XYZ file of C-alpha atoms in Angstrom:
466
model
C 13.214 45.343 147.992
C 16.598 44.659 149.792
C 17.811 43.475 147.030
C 17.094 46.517 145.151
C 18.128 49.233 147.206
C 21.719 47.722 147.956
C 22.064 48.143 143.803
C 21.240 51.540 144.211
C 23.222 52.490 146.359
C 26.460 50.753 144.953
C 25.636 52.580 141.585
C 25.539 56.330 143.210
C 29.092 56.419 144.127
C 30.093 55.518 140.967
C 27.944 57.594 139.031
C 29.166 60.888 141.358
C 32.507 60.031 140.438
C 32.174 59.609 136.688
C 30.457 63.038 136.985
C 33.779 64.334 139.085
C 36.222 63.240 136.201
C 34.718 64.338 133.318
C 34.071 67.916 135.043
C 37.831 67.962 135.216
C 37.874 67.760 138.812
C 38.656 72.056 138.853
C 35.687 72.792 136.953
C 38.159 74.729 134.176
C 38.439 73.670 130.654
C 41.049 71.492 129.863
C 41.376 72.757 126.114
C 44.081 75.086 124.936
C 43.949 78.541 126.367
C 42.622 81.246 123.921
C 41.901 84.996 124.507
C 38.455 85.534 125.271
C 38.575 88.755 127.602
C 40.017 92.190 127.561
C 39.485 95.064 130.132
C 41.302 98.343 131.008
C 43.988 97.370 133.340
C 44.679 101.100 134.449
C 41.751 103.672 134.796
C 39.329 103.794 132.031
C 38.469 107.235 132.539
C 41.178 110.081 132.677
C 41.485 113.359 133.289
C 44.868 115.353 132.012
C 45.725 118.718 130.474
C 44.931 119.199 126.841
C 47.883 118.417 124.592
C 50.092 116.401 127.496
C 50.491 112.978 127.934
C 48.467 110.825 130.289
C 49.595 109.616 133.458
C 49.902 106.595 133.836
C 50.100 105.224 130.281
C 46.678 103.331 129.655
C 46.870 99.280 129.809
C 45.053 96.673 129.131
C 44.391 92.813 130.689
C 43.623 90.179 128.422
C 42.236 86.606 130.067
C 41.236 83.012 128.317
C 38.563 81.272 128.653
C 39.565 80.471 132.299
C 39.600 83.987 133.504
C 43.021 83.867 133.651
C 46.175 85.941 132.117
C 46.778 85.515 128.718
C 50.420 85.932 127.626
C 51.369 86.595 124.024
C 48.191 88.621 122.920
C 48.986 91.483 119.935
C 47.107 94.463 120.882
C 46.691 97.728 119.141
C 46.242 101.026 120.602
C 44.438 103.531 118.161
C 43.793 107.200 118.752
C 39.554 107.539 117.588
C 39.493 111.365 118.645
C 40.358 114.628 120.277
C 43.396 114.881 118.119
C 45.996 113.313 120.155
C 48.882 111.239 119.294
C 50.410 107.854 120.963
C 53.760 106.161 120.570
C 53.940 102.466 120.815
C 50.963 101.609 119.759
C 51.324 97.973 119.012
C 52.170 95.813 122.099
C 52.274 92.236 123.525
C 50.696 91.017 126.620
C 53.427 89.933 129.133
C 52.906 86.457 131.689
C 50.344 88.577 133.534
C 48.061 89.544 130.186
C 48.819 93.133 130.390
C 49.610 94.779 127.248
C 50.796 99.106 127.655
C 50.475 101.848 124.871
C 53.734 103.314 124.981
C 52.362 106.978 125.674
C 48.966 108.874 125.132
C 49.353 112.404 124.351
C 45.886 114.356 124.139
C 44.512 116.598 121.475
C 45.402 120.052 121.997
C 41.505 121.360 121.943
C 40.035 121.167 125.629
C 37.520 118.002 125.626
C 36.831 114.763 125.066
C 39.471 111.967 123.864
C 39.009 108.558 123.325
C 41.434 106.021 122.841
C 40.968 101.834 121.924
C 43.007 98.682 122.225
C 42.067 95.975 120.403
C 42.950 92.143 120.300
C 41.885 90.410 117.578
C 37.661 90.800 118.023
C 38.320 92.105 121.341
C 38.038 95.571 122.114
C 38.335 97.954 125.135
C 37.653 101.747 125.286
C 39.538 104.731 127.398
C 37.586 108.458 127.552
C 39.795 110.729 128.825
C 39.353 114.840 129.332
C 41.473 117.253 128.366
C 41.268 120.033 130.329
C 42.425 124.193 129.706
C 46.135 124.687 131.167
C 47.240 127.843 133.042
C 47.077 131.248 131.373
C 49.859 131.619 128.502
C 48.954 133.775 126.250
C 46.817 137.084 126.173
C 45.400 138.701 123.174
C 42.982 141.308 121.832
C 39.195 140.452 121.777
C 38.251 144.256 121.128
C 38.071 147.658 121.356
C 41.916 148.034 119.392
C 42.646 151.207 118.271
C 39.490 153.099 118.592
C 39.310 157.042 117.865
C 37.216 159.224 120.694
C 36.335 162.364 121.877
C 39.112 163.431 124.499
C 37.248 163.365 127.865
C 34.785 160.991 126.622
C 34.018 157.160 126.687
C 34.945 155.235 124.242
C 32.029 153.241 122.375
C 33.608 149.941 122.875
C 35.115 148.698 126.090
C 38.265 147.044 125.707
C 38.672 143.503 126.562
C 41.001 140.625 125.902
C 41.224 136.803 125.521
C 43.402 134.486 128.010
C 44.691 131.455 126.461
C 46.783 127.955 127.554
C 49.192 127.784 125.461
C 47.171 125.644 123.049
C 44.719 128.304 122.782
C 41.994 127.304 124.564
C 40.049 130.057 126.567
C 41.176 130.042 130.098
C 38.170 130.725 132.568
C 38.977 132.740 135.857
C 41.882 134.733 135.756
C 42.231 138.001 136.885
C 42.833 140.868 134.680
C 43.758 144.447 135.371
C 42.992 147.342 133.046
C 45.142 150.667 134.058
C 45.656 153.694 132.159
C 49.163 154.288 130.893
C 49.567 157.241 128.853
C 47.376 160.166 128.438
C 45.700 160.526 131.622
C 42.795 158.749 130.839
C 40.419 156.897 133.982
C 38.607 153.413 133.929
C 35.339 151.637 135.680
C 35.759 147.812 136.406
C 39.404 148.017 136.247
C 39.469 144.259 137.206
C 38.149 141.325 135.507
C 37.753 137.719 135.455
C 37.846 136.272 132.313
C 34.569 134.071 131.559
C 34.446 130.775 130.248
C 35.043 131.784 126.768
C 38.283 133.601 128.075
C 37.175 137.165 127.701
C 37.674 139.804 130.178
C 36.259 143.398 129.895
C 37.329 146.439 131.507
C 34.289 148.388 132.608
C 35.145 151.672 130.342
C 37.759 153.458 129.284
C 37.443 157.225 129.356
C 39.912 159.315 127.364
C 41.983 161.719 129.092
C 41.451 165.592 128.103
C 44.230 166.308 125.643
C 44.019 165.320 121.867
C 46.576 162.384 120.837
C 47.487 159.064 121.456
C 46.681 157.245 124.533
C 46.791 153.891 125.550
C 46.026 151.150 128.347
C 47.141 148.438 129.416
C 45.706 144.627 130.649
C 47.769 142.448 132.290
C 47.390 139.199 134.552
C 49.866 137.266 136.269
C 52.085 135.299 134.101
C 51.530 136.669 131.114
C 52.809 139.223 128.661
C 50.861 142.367 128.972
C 48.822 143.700 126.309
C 48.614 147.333 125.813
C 45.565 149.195 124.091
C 45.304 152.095 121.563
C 43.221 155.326 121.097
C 43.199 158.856 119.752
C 41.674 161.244 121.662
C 41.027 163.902 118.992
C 38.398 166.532 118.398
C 34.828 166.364 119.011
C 34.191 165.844 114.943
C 35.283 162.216 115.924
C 31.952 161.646 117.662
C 30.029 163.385 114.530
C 28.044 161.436 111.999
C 27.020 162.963 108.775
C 24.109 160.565 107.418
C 25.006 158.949 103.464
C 21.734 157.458 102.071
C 22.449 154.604 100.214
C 22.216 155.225 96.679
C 23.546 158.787 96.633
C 26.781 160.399 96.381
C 28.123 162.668 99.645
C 30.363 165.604 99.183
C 32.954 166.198 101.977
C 36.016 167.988 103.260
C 39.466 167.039 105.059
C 39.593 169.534 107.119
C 42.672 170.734 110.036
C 40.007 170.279 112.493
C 39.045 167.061 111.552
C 38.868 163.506 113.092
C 42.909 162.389 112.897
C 44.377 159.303 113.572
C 47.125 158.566 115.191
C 49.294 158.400 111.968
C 48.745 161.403 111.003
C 45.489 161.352 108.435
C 42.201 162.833 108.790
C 38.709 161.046 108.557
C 35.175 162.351 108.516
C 32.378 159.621 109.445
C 29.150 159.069 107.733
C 26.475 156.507 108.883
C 24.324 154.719 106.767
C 21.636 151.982 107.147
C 21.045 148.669 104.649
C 18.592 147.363 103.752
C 17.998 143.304 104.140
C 18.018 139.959 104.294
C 21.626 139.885 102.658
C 22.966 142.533 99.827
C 25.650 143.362 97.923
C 26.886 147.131 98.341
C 29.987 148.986 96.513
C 30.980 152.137 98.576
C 33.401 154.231 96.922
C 35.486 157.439 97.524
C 37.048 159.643 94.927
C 39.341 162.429 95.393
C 42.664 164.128 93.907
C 44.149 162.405 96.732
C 44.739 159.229 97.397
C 41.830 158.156 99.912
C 41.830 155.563 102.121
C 37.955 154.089 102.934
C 36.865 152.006 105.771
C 33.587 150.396 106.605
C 32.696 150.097 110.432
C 29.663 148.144 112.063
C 27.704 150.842 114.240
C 29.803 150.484 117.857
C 32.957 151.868 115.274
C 34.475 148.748 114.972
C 36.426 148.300 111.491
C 34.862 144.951 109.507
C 36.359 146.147 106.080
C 38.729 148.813 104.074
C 40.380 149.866 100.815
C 43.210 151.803 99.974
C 43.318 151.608 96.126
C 40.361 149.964 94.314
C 42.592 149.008 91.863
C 46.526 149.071 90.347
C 47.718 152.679 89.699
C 44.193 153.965 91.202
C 44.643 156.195 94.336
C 40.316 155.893 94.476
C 38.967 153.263 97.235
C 36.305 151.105 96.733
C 34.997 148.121 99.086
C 32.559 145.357 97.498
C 30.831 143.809 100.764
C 27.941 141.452 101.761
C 26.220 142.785 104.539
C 22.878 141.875 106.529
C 20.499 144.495 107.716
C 21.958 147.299 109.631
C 23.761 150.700 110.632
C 27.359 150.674 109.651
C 30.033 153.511 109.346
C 31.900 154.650 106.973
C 35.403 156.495 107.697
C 36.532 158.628 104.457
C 39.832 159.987 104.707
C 43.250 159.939 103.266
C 45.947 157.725 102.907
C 48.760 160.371 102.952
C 49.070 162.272 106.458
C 48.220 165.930 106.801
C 46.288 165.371 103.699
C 43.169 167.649 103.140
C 41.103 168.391 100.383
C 37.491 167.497 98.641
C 36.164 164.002 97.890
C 32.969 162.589 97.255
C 31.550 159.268 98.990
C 29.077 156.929 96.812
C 26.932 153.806 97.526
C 25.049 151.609 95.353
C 23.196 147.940 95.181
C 25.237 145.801 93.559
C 25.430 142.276 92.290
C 25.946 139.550 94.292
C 28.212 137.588 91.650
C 31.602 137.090 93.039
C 33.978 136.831 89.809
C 37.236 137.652 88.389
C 38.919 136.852 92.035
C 37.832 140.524 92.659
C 38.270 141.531 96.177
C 34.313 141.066 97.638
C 34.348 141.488 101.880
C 31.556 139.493 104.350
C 30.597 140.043 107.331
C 28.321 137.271 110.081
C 24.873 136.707 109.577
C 25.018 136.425 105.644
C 23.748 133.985 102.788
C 24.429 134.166 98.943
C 23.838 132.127 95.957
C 27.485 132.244 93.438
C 28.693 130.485 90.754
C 31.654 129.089 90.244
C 33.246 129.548 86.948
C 36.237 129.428 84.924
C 36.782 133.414 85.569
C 36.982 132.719 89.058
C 40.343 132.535 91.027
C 42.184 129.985 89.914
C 43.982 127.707 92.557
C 48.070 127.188 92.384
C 49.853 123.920 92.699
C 47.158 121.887 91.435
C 47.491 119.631 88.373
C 44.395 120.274 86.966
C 42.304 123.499 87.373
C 40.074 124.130 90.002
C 38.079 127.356 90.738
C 37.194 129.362 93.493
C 35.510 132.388 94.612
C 37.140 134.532 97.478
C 35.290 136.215 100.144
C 37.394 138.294 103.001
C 36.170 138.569 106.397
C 37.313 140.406 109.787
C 37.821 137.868 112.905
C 38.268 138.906 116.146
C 40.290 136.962 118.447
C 37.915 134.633 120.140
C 35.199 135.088 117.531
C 33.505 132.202 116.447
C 32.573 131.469 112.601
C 30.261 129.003 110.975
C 30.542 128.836 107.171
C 28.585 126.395 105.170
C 28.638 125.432 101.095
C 25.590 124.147 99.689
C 24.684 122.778 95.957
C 23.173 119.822 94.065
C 25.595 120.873 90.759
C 29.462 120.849 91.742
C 31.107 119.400 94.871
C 31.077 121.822 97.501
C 34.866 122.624 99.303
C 36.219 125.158 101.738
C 39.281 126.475 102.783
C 39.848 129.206 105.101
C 42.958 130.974 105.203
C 44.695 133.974 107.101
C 45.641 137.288 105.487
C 49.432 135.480 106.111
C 48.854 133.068 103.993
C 48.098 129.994 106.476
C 45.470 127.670 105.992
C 43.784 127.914 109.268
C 41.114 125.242 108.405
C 39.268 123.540 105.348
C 36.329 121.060 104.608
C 35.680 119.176 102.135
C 32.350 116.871 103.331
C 30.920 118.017 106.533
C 29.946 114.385 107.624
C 29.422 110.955 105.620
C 26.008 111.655 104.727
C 26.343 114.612 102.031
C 29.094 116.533 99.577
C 28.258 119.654 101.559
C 31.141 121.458 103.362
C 31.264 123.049 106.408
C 33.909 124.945 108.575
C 33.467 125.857 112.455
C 36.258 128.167 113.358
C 36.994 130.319 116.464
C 39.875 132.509 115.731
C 42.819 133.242 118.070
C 44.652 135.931 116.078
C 42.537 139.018 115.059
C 43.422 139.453 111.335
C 41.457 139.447 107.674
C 40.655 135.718 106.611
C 39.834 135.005 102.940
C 36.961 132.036 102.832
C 37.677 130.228 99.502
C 34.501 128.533 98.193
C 35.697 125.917 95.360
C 35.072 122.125 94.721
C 36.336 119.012 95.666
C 36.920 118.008 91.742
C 38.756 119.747 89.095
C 37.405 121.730 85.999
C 34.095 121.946 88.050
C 31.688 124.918 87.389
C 28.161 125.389 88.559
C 25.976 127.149 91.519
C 26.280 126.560 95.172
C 25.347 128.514 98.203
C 27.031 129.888 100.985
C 26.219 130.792 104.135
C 28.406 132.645 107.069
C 26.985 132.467 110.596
């Protein structure tokens, strides 16, 4: 037994220090170091102003197998959304394993951004916020140039949006609505503009004389913004009912609804049928008319001078949902007075010969496209579109989708100007379907261009405008 336990015991020792030496006597690895760790080295999650850069530039540490810095590591910095830019975005870790992205500038949208750095299979993520900067820029939301009874109310209270100066709404500041010319009066002179931007003056009464008035919204900072109305007779409040269908008779009379510019108007309201129709009003006179087409709180959505080249008639071809609209006949020419006639019909819903067709919200129509359609410049092979022209409101929000199983469904949206404002051609990886979601800053006419994606293309789609 003695004998025995003496062996044992000389044996332990050795055996623990066998153990010792091949742990390495640190318990690290004595291979060659090799990058096995990254992590945000600055904060992870940011908050900054939308469309400035972040502050401090975001960094990354990279550690081997050891847990400790890893000099030498490439690592790429790549935007993955919100828009936003970065310079530098390939860097080296230094002696400490920290790799910087030269600069992070966010989207210009209000949101979410994400940014990643990546070494090799290694990858780390930064979300950062972009938040709405001060007030900027203030424009019309509605209730421009509006015609009213003098001493009345006008139908539509005018309000505005406040932007940063990327455009994004701007939530709480403080407007004031005061009557400048004309001797007009207000309720709710002061606003706060909500979370989509708007602020609304209470109402805006006319003063009691006939002409041009206006008011004026202004906030601190800001250029000012200064409304328009014409107080004119009480035949501006009248509405002469046009059944759809039928041809009206009026008369431009001295006493008449006038505009500021000079020209006289008589109103006629009229009610559509639904889901989604096609209508052609038209006005014919000696004169040369002028038409407009007004959704019922007498806000403009579409008008005409000439319906076509060396024609002084107007016509407007428009989509339109179920409802009571307006329609303001009157004259091009100021002072102008005389006898025209106002006509409606049902139309077709066909969109061809890039003819000028209007659309309003809340619409859905099955078109073709075809080789009479508009035909696109500055491509090298054809492609075809049909045109529809829409009102937008600053701060109005659009949703316009393109359907079809037979061509390749694109969009484009562009301003009255000229500018492309926006364009789709799939709305996500799963179909050929396009979709645009616009909210406009500048009130103005848009055309929506319905083509395809391929050349020479002809066939049915669908398109809806919500």
């Amino acid at each position: 037994m003695k004998t025995a336990f003496v062996r044992n015991f000389r044996f332990a020792p050795a055996f623990l220090l066998l153990a010792y030496t091949n742990c390495g006597g640190d318990g690290k690895s004595s291979g060659p170091a090799e990058a096995t760790a990254i992590a945000a080295n600055s904060a992870a999650t940011i908050t900054a102003v939308a469309g400035t850069p972040v502050t401090p530039p975001p960094s990354v540490i990279v550690r081997d197998q050891n847990g400790d810095p890893f000099g030498g590591a490439a690592v790429t910095f790549s935007v993955v959304s919100g828009g936003g830019t970065i310079i530098g975005g390939s860097a080296v870790t230094d002696a400490s394993g920290v790799a910087t992205v030269g600069g992070w500038t966010l989207g210009k949208t209000a949101g979410a951004n994400v940014l990643t750095a990546t070494s090799g299979t290694l990858s780390v993520t930064f979300n950062a916020t972009g938040t709405v900067g001060p007030a900027a820029v203030m424009v019309v939301s509605s209730g421009e140039n509006q015609i009213g009874t003098a001493g009345a109310a006008l139908s539509t209270s005018p309000s505005v949006m406040v932007q940063d100066a990327n455009g994004n709404p701007r939530a709480g500041a403080v407007v004031t609505f005061t009557p400048a010319t004309g001797g007009g009066s207000v309720t709710g002179g002061t606003a706060t503009s909500n979370a989509a931007g708007i602020a609304s003056v209470g109402s805006w009464t006319l003063g009691p004389q006939s002409g041009g008035q206006t008011l004026v919204a202004s906030t601190t900072g800001v250029p000012a913004i200064t409304f328009h109305a014409i107080a004119s007779s009480a035949k501006c409040g009248q509405r002469t009912t046009h059944v759809l269908g039928s041809t009206s008779n009026g008369t431009l009379e001295s006493d008449d609804c006038q505009f500021s510019d000079g020209t006289f108007v008589d109103f006629f309201s009229t009610t559509t049928a639904g889901p989604s129709n096609t209508y052609l009003f038209r006005q014919t006179a000696a004169f040369d008319t002028y038409l407009d087409l007004r959704s019922a709180d007498g806000s403009v959505i579409a008008e005409n001078d000439d319906e076509a080249d060396n024609v002084s008639n107007s016509s407007i071809k428009i989509l339109l949902p179920a409802d009571t609209y307006v329609l303001g006949a009157g004259s091009f020419e100021k002072l102008t007075l005389g006898n025209y006639q106002l006509s409606s019909q049902v139309v077709s819903q066909n969109n061809s010969k890039c003819e000028l067709y209007f659309a309003v919200k809340n619409v859905s129509t099955t078109q073709n496209i075809e080789t009479t359609d508009c035909l696109l410049p500055g491509t090298p092979s054809p492609l075809y579109a049909d045109g529809f022209f829409i009102l937008l409101r600053a701060g109005q929000s659009i949703t316009i989708n393109m359907t079809s199983s037979v061509v390749d469904p694109f969009l484009d949206l562009v301003r009255q100007s000229g500018v492309r404002v926006a364009q789709n051609d799939n709305k996500d990886a799963t179909t050929t379907n396009a979709q645009i979601v616009f909210t406009a800053t500048v009130t103005d006419y848009y055309a929506i261009f319905a083509r395809t994606a391929l050349p020479s293309q002809t066939g049915s789609y669908t398109l809806s405008i919500q």
